[in-house]
PDB file of C-alpha atoms in Angstrom:
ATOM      1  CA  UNK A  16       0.000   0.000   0.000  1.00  0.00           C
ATOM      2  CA  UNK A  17       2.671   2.226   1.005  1.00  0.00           C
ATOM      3  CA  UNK A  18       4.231   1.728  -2.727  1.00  0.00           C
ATOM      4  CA  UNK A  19       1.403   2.374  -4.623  1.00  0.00           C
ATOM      5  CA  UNK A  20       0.269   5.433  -2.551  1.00  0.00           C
ATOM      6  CA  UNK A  21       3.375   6.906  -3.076  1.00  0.00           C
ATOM      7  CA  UNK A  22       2.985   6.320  -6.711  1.00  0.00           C
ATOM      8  CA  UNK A  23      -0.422   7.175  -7.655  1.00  0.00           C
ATOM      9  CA  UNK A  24      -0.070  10.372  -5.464  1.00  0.00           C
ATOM     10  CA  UNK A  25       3.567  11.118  -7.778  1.00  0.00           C
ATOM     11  CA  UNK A  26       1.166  10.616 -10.816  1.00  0.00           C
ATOM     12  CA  UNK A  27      -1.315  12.250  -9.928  1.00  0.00           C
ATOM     13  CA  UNK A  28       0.379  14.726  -9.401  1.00  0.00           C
ATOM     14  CA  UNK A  29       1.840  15.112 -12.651  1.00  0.00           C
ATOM     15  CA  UNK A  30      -1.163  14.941 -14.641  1.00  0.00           C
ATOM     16  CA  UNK A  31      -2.326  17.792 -12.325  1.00  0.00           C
ATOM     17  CA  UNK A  32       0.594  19.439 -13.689  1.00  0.00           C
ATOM     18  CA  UNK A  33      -0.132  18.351 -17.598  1.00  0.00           C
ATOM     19  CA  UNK A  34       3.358  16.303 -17.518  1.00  0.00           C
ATOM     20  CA  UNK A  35       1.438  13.310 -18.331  1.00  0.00           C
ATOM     21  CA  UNK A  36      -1.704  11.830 -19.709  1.00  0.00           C
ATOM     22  CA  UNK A  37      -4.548  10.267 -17.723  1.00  0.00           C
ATOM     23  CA  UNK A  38      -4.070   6.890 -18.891  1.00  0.00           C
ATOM     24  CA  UNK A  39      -0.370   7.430 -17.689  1.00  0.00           C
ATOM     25  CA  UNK A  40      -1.271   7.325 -14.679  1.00  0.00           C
ATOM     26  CA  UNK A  41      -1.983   3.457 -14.420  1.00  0.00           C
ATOM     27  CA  UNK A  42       1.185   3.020 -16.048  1.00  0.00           C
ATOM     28  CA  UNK A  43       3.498   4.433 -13.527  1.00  0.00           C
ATOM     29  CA  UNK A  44       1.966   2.827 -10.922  1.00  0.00           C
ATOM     30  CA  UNK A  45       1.755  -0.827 -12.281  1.00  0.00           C
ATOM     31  CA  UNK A  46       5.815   0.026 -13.605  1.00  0.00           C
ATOM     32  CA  UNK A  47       6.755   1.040  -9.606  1.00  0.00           C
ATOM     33  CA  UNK A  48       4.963  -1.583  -8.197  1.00  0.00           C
ATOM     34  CA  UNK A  49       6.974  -3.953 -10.439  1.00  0.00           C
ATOM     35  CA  UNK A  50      10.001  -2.239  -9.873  1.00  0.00           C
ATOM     36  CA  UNK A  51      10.040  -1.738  -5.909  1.00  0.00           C
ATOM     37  CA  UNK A  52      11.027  -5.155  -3.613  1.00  0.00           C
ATOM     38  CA  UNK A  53       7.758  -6.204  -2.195  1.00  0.00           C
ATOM     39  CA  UNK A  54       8.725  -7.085   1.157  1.00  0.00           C
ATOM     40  CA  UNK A  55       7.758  -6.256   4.982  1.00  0.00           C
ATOM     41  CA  UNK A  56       7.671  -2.798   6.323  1.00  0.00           C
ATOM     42  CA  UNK A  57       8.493  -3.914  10.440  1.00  0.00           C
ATOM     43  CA  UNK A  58       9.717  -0.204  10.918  1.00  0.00           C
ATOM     44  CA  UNK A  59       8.631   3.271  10.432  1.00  0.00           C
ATOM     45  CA  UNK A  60      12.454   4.020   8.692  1.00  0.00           C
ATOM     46  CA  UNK A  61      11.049   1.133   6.303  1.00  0.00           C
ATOM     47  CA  UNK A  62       8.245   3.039   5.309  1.00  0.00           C
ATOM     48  CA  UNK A  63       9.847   6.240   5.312  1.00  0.00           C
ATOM     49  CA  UNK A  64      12.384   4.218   2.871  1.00  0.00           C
ATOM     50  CA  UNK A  65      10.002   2.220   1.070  1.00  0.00           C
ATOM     51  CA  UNK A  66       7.917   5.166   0.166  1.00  0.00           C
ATOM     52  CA  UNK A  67      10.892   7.522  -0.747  1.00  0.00           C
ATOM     53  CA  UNK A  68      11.954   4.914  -3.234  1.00  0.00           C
ATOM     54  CA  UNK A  69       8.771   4.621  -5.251  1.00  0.00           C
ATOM     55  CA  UNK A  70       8.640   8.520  -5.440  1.00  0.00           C
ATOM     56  CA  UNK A  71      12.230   8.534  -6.892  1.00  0.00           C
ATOM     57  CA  UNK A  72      11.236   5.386  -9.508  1.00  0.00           C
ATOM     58  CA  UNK A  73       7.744   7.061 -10.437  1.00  0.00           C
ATOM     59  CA  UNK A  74       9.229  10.263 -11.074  1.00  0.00           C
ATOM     60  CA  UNK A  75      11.811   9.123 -13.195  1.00  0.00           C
ATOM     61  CA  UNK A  76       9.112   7.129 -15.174  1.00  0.00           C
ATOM     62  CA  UNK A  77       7.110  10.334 -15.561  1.00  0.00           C
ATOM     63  CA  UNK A  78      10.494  12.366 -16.229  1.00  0.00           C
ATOM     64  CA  UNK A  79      10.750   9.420 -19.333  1.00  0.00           C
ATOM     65  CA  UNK A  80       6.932   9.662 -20.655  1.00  0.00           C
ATOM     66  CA  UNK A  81       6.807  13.462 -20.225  1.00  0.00           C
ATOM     67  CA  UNK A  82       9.874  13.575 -22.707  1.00  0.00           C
ATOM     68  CA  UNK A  83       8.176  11.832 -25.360  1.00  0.00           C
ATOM     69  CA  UNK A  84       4.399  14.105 -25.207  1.00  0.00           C
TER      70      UNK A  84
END
């Protein structure tokens, strides 16, 4: 949950911002949740960690697709 919150809410954001389509949306998050290890979160610093690493991987995905629009 913590992975694709962070993801939708990086998307999101950047179709708020016209970066990326709608339908990118999905996209980015699916791509994250592929790319981020899916494993337990025991700690708040694995949160904190898990969460800063899907923002970094979503925005570089939207970074890519808002190169090619």
């Amino acid at each position: 949950t913590t992975i694709l919150n962070a993801a939708n809410e990086q998307a999101v954001q950047s179709f708020l911002g016209l970066e990326i389509g709608f339908l990118d949306i999905a996209r980015v998050v699916e791509e994250t949740l592929g790319r981020v290890a899916n494993g337990p979160l025991d700690t708040l610093e694995d949160v904190y960690s898990a969460d800063a690493t899907a923002r970094d991987i979503a925005q570089g995905l939207i970074s890519a697709m808002s190169h090619r629009h």
